[in-house]
CSV table of N, CA and C in Angstrom, one decimal:
chain,number,residue,atom,x,y,z
A,1,MET,N,45.3,-33.2,-188.8
A,1,MET,CA,45.8,-31.9,-188.4
A,1,MET,C,47.2,-32.0,-188.0
A,2,ASN,N,48.1,-31.2,-188.6
A,2,ASN,CA,49.5,-31.2,-188.2
A,2,ASN,C,49.7,-30.3,-187.0
A,3,PHE,N,50.9,-30.4,-186.5
A,3,PHE,CA,51.3,-29.6,-185.3
A,3,PHE,C,51.0,-28.1,-185.4
A,4,TYR,N,51.4,-27.5,-186.5
A,4,TYR,CA,51.3,-26.1,-186.7
A,4,TYR,C,49.8,-25.7,-186.8
A,5,SER,N,49.0,-26.5,-187.5
A,5,SER,CA,47.6,-26.2,-187.6
A,5,SER,C,46.9,-26.3,-186.2
A,6,LEU,N,47.3,-27.3,-185.5
A,6,LEU,CA,46.8,-27.5,-184.1
A,6,LEU,C,47.1,-26.3,-183.2
A,7,LYS,N,48.4,-25.9,-183.3
A,7,LYS,CA,48.9,-24.8,-182.5
A,7,LYS,C,48.1,-23.5,-182.9
A,8,ARG,N,47.9,-23.2,-184.2
A,8,ARG,CA,47.1,-22.0,-184.6
A,8,ARG,C,45.7,-22.1,-184.1
A,9,TYR,N,45.1,-23.3,-184.2
A,9,TYR,CA,43.7,-23.5,-183.7
A,9,TYR,C,43.6,-23.2,-182.2
A,10,ARG,N,44.6,-23.7,-181.4
A,10,ARG,CA,44.5,-23.4,-180.0
A,10,ARG,C,44.7,-21.9,-179.7
A,11,VAL,N,45.5,-21.2,-180.4
A,11,VAL,CA,45.7,-19.8,-180.2
A,11,VAL,C,44.4,-19.1,-180.6
A,12,TYR,N,43.8,-19.5,-181.7
A,12,TYR,CA,42.6,-18.8,-182.1
A,12,TYR,C,41.5,-19.1,-181.1
A,13,THR,N,41.4,-20.3,-180.6
A,13,THR,CA,40.4,-20.7,-179.6
A,13,THR,C,40.6,-19.9,-178.3
A,14,LEU,N,41.8,-19.7,-177.9
A,14,LEU,CA,42.2,-19.0,-176.7
A,14,LEU,C,41.8,-17.5,-176.9
A,15,ALA,N,42.1,-17.0,-178.0
A,15,ALA,CA,41.8,-15.5,-178.3
A,15,ALA,C,40.3,-15.3,-178.3
A,16,ALA,N,39.6,-16.2,-178.9
A,16,ALA,CA,38.1,-16.1,-178.9
A,16,ALA,C,37.5,-16.2,-177.5
A,17,SER,N,38.0,-17.0,-176.7
A,17,SER,CA,37.5,-17.1,-175.3
A,17,SER,C,37.9,-15.9,-174.5
A,18,VAL,N,39.0,-15.3,-174.8
A,18,VAL,CA,39.4,-14.0,-174.1
A,18,VAL,C,38.5,-12.9,-174.5
A,19,TYR,N,38.3,-12.8,-175.8
A,19,TYR,CA,37.4,-11.7,-176.3
A,19,TYR,C,36.0,-11.9,-175.7
A,20,ALA,N,35.5,-13.1,-175.6
A,20,ALA,CA,34.1,-13.4,-175.0
A,20,ALA,C,34.1,-13.0,-173.5
A,21,PHE,N,35.2,-13.3,-172.8
A,21,PHE,CA,35.3,-12.9,-171.4
A,21,PHE,C,35.3,-11.4,-171.2
A,22,VAL,N,36.1,-10.7,-172.0
A,22,VAL,CA,36.2,-9.2,-171.9
A,22,VAL,C,34.9,-8.6,-172.3
A,23,GLU,N,34.2,-9.1,-173.3
A,23,GLU,CA,32.9,-8.5,-173.7
A,23,GLU,C,31.9,-8.6,-172.7
A,24,GLN,N,31.8,-9.6,-171.8
A,24,GLN,CA,30.8,-9.7,-170.8
A,24,GLN,C,31.2,-9.1,-169.5
A,25,LEU,N,32.5,-8.6,-169.4
A,25,LEU,CA,33.0,-8.0,-168.2
A,25,LEU,C,32.4,-6.6,-167.9
A,26,PRO,N,31.9,-6.4,-166.7
A,26,PRO,CA,31.4,-5.1,-166.3
A,26,PRO,C,32.5,-4.1,-166.4
A,27,ILE,N,32.2,-2.9,-166.9
A,27,ILE,CA,33.2,-1.8,-167.1
A,27,ILE,C,34.0,-1.5,-165.8
A,28,GLU,N,33.3,-1.7,-164.6
A,28,GLU,CA,34.0,-1.4,-163.4
A,28,GLU,C,35.1,-2.3,-163.1
A,29,LYS,N,35.2,-3.5,-163.7
A,29,LYS,CA,36.2,-4.5,-163.5
A,29,LYS,C,37.4,-4.3,-164.3
A,30,PHE,N,37.4,-3.4,-165.3
A,30,PHE,CA,38.6,-3.1,-166.1
A,30,PHE,C,39.6,-2.4,-165.2
A,31,HIS,N,40.9,-2.7,-165.4
A,31,HIS,CA,42.0,-2.1,-164.7
A,31,HIS,C,42.1,-0.6,-165.0
A,32,GLY,N,42.1,0.2,-164.0
A,32,GLY,CA,42.2,1.6,-164.2
A,32,GLY,C,40.9,2.4,-164.3
A,33,ILE,N,39.8,1.7,-164.3
A,33,ILE,CA,38.5,2.3,-164.4
A,33,ILE,C,38.0,2.5,-162.9
A,34,GLY,N,38.0,3.7,-162.5
A,34,GLY,CA,37.6,4.0,-161.1
A,34,GLY,C,36.1,4.4,-161.1
A,35,GLU,N,35.6,4.9,-159.9
A,35,GLU,CA,34.2,5.2,-159.8
A,35,GLU,C,33.8,6.4,-160.7
A,36,VAL,N,34.6,7.4,-160.8
A,36,VAL,CA,34.3,8.6,-161.6
A,36,VAL,C,34.2,8.2,-163.1
A,37,THR,N,35.2,7.5,-163.6
A,37,THR,CA,35.2,7.1,-165.0
A,37,THR,C,34.1,6.1,-165.3
A,38,ALA,N,33.8,5.2,-164.4
A,38,ALA,CA,32.7,4.3,-164.6
A,38,ALA,C,31.4,5.0,-164.7
A,39,ALA,N,31.2,6.0,-163.8
A,39,ALA,CA,30.0,6.8,-163.8
A,39,ALA,C,29.8,7.5,-165.2
A,40,LYS,N,30.9,8.1,-165.7
A,40,LYS,CA,30.9,8.8,-166.9
A,40,LYS,C,30.6,7.8,-168.1
A,41,MET,N,31.2,6.6,-168.0
A,41,MET,CA,30.9,5.7,-169.1
A,41,MET,C,29.5,5.2,-169.0
A,42,HIS,N,28.9,5.0,-167.8
A,42,HIS,CA,27.5,4.6,-167.7
A,42,HIS,C,26.6,5.7,-168.3
A,43,SER,N,27.0,7.0,-168.1
A,43,SER,CA,26.2,8.0,-168.7
A,43,SER,C,26.2,8.0,-170.3
A,44,LEU,N,27.3,7.5,-170.8
A,44,LEU,CA,27.4,7.3,-172.3
A,44,LEU,C,26.8,6.0,-172.8
A,45,GLY,N,26.3,5.2,-171.9
A,45,GLY,CA,25.7,3.9,-172.3
A,45,GLY,C,26.7,2.8,-172.4
A,46,ILE,N,27.8,2.9,-171.7
A,46,ILE,CA,28.8,1.9,-171.7
A,46,ILE,C,28.8,1.2,-170.4
A,47,HIS,N,28.4,-0.1,-170.4
A,47,HIS,CA,28.3,-0.9,-169.2
A,47,HIS,C,29.1,-2.1,-169.2
A,48,THR,N,29.5,-2.6,-170.3
A,48,THR,CA,30.3,-3.8,-170.5
A,48,THR,C,31.4,-3.6,-171.5
A,49,GLY,N,32.3,-4.6,-171.6
A,49,GLY,CA,33.3,-4.6,-172.6
A,49,GLY,C,32.7,-4.6,-174.0
A,50,ALA,N,31.6,-5.2,-174.2
A,50,ALA,CA,31.0,-5.3,-175.5
A,50,ALA,C,30.5,-3.9,-175.9
A,51,ASP,N,29.9,-3.1,-174.9
A,51,ASP,CA,29.5,-1.8,-175.2
A,51,ASP,C,30.7,-0.9,-175.6
A,52,LEU,N,31.8,-1.1,-174.9
A,52,LEU,CA,33.0,-0.3,-175.1
A,52,LEU,C,33.6,-0.6,-176.5
A,53,LYS,N,33.5,-1.9,-176.9
A,53,LYS,CA,34.0,-2.3,-178.2
A,53,LYS,C,33.2,-1.7,-179.3
A,54,GLU,N,31.9,-1.4,-179.1
A,54,GLU,CA,31.1,-0.8,-180.2
A,54,GLU,C,31.4,0.7,-180.4
A,55,ARG,N,32.0,1.3,-179.4
A,55,ARG,CA,32.2,2.8,-179.5
A,55,ARG,C,33.6,3.0,-180.2
A,56,SER,N,33.7,4.1,-180.9
A,56,SER,CA,35.0,4.4,-181.5
A,56,SER,C,35.8,5.2,-180.5
A,57,LEU,N,37.1,5.2,-180.7
A,57,LEU,CA,38.0,5.9,-179.8
A,57,LEU,C,37.7,7.4,-179.8
A,58,MET,N,37.3,7.9,-181.0
A,58,MET,CA,37.0,9.3,-181.1
A,58,MET,C,35.8,9.7,-180.3
A,59,THR,N,34.7,8.8,-180.3
A,59,THR,CA,33.5,9.1,-179.5
A,59,THR,C,33.9,9.1,-178.0
A,60,CYS,N,34.7,8.2,-177.6
A,60,CYS,CA,35.0,8.1,-176.1
A,60,CYS,C,35.9,9.2,-175.7
A,61,SER,N,36.8,9.6,-176.5
A,61,SER,CA,37.7,10.7,-176.2
A,61,SER,C,37.1,12.1,-176.2
A,62,GLN,N,36.0,12.3,-177.0
A,62,GLN,CA,35.4,13.6,-177.1
A,62,GLN,C,34.5,13.9,-175.8
A,63,ASN,N,34.1,12.8,-175.1
A,63,ASN,CA,33.2,13.0,-174.0
A,63,ASN,C,34.0,13.0,-172.7
C-alpha cells in the first residue's frame, strides 16, 4: 500500500467510525436539539441518529 492509498484508507475508516457514532447517538445529544424538538422527533419515531438518517428532509420539515 502506498502513502496515498493508506491516507485514503484512514480517512475512509475515520468517516465510517464517525457515521457509526452518530447513528447510535440519542437525538437529545445532537447540538441544537432541545426538549421541545426532541419530544416532537420522538412523536415522529425518531430516537437516534440512525432514525433521523432514514427520514427525508421533506418528511421532517413538513411536521
